PDB file of C-alpha atoms in Angstrom:
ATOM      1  CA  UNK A   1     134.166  30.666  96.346  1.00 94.00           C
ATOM      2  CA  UNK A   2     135.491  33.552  98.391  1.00 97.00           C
ATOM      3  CA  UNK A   3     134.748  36.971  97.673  1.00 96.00           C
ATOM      4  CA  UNK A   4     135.331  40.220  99.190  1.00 98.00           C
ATOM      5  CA  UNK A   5     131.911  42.051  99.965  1.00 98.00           C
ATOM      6  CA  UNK A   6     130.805  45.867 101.178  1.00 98.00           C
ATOM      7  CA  UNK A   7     129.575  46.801 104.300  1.00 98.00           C
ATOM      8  CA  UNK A   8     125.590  47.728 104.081  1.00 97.00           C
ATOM      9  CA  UNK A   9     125.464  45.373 101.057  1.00 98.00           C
ATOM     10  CA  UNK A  10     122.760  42.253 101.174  1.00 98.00           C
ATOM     11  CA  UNK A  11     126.343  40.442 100.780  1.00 98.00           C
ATOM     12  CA  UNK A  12     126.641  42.223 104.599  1.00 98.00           C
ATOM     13  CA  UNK A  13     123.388  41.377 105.525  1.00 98.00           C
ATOM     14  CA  UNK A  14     123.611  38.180 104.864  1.00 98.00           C
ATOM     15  CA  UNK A  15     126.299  37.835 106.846  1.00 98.00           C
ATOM     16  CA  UNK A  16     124.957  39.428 109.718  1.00 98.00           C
ATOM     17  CA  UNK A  17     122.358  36.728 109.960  1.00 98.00           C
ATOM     18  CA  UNK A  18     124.849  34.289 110.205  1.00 98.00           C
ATOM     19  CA  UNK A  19     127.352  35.979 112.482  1.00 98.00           C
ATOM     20  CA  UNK A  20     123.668  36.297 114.744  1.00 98.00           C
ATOM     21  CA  UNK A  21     122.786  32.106 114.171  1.00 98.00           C
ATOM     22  CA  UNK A  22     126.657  31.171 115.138  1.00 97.00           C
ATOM     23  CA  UNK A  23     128.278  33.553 117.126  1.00 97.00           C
ATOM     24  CA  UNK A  24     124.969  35.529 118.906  1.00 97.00           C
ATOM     25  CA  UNK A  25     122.405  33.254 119.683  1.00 97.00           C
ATOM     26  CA  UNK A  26     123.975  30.537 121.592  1.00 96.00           C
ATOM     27  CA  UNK A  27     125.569  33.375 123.780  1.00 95.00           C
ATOM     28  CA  UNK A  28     121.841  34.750 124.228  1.00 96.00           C
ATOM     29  CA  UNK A  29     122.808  37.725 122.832  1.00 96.00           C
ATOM     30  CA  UNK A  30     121.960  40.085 119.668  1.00 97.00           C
ATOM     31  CA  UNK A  31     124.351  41.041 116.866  1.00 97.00           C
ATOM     32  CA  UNK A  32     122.340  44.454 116.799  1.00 95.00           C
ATOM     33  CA  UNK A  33     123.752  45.315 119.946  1.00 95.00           C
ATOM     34  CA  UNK A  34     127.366  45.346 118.335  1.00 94.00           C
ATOM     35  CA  UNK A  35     128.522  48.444 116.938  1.00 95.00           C
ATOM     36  CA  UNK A  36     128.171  47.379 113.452  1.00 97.00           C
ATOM     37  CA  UNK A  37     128.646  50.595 112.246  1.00 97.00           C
ATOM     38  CA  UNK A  38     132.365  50.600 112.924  1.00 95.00           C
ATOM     39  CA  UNK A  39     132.633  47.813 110.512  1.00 98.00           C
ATOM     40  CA  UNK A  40     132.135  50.320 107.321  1.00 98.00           C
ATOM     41  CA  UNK A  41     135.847  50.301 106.861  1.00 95.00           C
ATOM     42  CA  UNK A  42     136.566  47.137 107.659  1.00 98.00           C
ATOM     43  CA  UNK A  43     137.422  44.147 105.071  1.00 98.00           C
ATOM     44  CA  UNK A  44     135.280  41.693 104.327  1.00 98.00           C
ATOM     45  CA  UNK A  45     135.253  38.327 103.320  1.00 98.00           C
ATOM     46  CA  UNK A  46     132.716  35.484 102.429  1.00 98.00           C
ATOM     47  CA  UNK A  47     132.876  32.447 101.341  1.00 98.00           C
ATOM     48  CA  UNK A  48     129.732  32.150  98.877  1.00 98.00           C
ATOM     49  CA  UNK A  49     128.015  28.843  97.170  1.00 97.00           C
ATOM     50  CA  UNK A  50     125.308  29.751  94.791  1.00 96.00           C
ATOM     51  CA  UNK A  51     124.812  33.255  96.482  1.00 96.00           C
ATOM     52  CA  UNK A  52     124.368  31.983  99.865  1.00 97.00           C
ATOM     53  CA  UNK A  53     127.181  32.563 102.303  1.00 98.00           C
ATOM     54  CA  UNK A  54     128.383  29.749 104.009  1.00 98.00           C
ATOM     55  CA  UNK A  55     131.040  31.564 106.135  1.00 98.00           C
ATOM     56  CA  UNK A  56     132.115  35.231 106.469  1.00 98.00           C
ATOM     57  CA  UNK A  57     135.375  36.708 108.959  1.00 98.00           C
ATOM     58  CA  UNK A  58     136.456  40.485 108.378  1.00 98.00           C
ATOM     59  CA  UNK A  59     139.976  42.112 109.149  1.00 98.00           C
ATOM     60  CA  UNK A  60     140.327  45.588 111.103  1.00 98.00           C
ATOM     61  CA  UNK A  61     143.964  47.432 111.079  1.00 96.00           C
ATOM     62  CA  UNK A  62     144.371  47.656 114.597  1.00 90.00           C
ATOM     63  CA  UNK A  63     147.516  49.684 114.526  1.00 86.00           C
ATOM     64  CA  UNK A  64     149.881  49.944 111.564  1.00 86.00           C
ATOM     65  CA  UNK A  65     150.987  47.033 109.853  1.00 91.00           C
ATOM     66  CA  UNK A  66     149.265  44.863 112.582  1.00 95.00           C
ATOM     67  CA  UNK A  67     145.540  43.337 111.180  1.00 97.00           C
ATOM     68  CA  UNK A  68     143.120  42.034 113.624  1.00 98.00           C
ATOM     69  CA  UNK A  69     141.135  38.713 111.739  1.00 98.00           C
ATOM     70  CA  UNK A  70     137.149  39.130 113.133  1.00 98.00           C
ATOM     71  CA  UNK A  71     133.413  37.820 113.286  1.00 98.00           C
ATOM     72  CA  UNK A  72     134.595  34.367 111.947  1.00 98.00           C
ATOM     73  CA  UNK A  73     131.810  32.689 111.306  1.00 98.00           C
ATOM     74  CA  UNK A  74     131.073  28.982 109.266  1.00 98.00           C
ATOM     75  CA  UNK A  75     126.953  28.124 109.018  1.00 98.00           C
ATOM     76  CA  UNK A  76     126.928  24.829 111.107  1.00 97.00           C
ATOM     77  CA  UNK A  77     126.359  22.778 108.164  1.00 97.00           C
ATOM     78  CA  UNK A  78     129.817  24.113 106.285  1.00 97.00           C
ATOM     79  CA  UNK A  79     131.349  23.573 109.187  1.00 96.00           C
ATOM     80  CA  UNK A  80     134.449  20.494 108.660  1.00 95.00           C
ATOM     81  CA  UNK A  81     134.308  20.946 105.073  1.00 97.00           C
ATOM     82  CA  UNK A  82     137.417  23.700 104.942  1.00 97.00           C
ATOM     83  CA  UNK A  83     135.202  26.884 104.409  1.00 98.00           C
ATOM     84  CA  UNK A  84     137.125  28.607 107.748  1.00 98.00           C
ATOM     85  CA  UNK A  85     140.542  27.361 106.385  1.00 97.00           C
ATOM     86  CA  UNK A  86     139.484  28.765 103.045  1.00 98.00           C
ATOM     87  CA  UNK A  87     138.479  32.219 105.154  1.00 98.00           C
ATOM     88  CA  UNK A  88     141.649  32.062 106.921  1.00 98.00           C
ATOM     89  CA  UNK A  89     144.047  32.039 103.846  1.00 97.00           C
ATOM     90  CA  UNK A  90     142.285  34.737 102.386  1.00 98.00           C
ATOM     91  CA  UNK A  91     142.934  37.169 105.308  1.00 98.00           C
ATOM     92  CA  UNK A  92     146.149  35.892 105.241  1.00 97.00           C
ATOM     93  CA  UNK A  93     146.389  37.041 101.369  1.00 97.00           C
ATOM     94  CA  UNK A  94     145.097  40.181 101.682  1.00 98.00           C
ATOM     95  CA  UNK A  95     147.029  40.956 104.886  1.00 97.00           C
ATOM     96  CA  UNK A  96     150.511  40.005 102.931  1.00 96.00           C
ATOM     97  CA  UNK A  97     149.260  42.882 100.345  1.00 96.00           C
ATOM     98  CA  UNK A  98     149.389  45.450 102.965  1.00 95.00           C
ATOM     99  CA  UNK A  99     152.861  44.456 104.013  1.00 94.00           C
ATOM    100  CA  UNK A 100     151.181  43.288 107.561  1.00 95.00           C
ATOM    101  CA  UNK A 101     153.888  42.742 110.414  1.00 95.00           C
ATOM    102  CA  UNK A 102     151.149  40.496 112.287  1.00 95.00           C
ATOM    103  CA  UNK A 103     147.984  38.986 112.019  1.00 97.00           C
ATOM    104  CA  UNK A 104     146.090  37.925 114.948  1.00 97.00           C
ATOM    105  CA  UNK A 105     142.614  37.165 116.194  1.00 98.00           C
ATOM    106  CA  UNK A 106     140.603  36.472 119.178  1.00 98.00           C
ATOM    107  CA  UNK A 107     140.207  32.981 118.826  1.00 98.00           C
ATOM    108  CA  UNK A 108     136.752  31.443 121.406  1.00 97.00           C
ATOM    109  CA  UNK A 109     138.372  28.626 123.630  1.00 96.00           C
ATOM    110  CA  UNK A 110     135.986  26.317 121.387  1.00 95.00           C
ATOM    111  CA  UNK A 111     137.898  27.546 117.831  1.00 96.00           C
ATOM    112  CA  UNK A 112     140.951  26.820 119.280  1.00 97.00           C
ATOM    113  CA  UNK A 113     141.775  23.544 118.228  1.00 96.00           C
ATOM    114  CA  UNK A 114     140.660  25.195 114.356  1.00 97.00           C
ATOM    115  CA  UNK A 115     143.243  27.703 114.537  1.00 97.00           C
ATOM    116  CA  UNK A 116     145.974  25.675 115.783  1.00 97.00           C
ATOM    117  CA  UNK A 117     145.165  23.357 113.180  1.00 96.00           C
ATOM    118  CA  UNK A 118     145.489  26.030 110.364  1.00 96.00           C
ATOM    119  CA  UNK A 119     148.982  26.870 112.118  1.00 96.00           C
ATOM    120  CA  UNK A 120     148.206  29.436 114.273  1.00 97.00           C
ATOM    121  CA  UNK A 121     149.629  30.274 117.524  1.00 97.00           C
ATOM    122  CA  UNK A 122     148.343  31.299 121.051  1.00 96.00           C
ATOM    123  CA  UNK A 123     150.158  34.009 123.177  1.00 95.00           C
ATOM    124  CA  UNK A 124     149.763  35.829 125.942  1.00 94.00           C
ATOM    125  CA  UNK A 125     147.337  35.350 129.127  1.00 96.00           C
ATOM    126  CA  UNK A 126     143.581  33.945 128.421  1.00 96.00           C
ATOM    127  CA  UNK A 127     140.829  36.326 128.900  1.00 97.00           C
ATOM    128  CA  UNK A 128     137.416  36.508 128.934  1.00 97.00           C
ATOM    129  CA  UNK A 129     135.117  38.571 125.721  1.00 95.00           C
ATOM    130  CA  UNK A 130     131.387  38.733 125.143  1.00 92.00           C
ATOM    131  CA  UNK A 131     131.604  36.600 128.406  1.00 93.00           C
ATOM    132  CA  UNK A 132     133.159  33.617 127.815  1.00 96.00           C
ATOM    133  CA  UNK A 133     137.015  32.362 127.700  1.00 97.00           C
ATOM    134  CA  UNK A 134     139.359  34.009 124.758  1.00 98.00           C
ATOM    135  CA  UNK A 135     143.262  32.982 123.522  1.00 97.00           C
ATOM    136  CA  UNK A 136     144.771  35.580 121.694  1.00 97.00           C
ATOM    137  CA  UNK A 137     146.004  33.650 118.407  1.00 97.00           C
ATOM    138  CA  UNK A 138     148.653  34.609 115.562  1.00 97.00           C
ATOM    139  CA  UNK A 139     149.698  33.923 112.229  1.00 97.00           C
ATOM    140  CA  UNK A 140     153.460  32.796 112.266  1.00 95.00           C
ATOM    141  CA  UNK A 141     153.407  33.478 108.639  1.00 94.00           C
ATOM    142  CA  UNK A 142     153.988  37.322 110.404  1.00 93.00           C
ATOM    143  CA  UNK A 143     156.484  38.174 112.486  1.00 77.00           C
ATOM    144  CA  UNK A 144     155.272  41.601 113.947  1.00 63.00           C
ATOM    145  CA  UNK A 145     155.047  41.248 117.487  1.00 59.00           C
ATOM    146  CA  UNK A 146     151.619  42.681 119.613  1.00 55.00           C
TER     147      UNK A 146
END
């Protein structure tokens, strides 16, 4: 089930380990050295089974009425079984409630192929983040322009 959580909550923490296990690690890098404390008025999401999250993503207004979809992360063994689509729609959701002309991410090369699959676009020139290749990705549902 999908819940909205707090930052500095042990809903947070919990999904600060597992932004670290999928998103940190493999890179070789720590999620400490992020600058989590920017995320304290950011919206959060998880996507909970028994208390345990088994996927998280977070959504920063980047500029008025356009919502930047973050830190989406799906433990690898939730992973195929629509937790991320279930993350998605709820950003989506909660981005409609704030009247939201866009909604976009920074979708890895490897998620790709997930958010074209939930119906998501790519635009603009690739790029590289946290060093490795980026597409800028956006929800059609919005028609705000970046």
């Amino acid at each position: 089930m999908i819940f909205r959580y707090d930052f500095a909550t042990p809903d947070y923490d919990q999904a600060i380990r597992l932004r670290q296990e999928v998103l940190r690690a493999p890179l070789g890098r720590s999620i400490q050295d992020d600058p989590l404390e920017e995320e304290v008025d950011q919206v959060h999401f998880g996507f909970f089974a028994d208390g345990i999250i088994l996927g998280t993503a977070s959504l920063v207004e980047s500029r008025t009425g356009s919502w930047k979809m973050r830190q989406v992360a799906v433990s690898p063994g939730a992973q195929g079984k629509s937790v991320g689509r279930a993350l998605v729609r709820a950003c989506r959701a909660f981005a409609k409630t704030q009247d939201a002309t866009t909604l976009y991410c920074h979708a890895r090369d490897t998620a790709k192929g997930f958010y074209e699959h939930c119906g998501w676009q790519a635009f603009g020139e690739p790029f590289e983040e946290v060093g490795i290749p980026h597409t800028k990705m956006r929800d059609p549902y919005f028609e705000g322009n970046l």
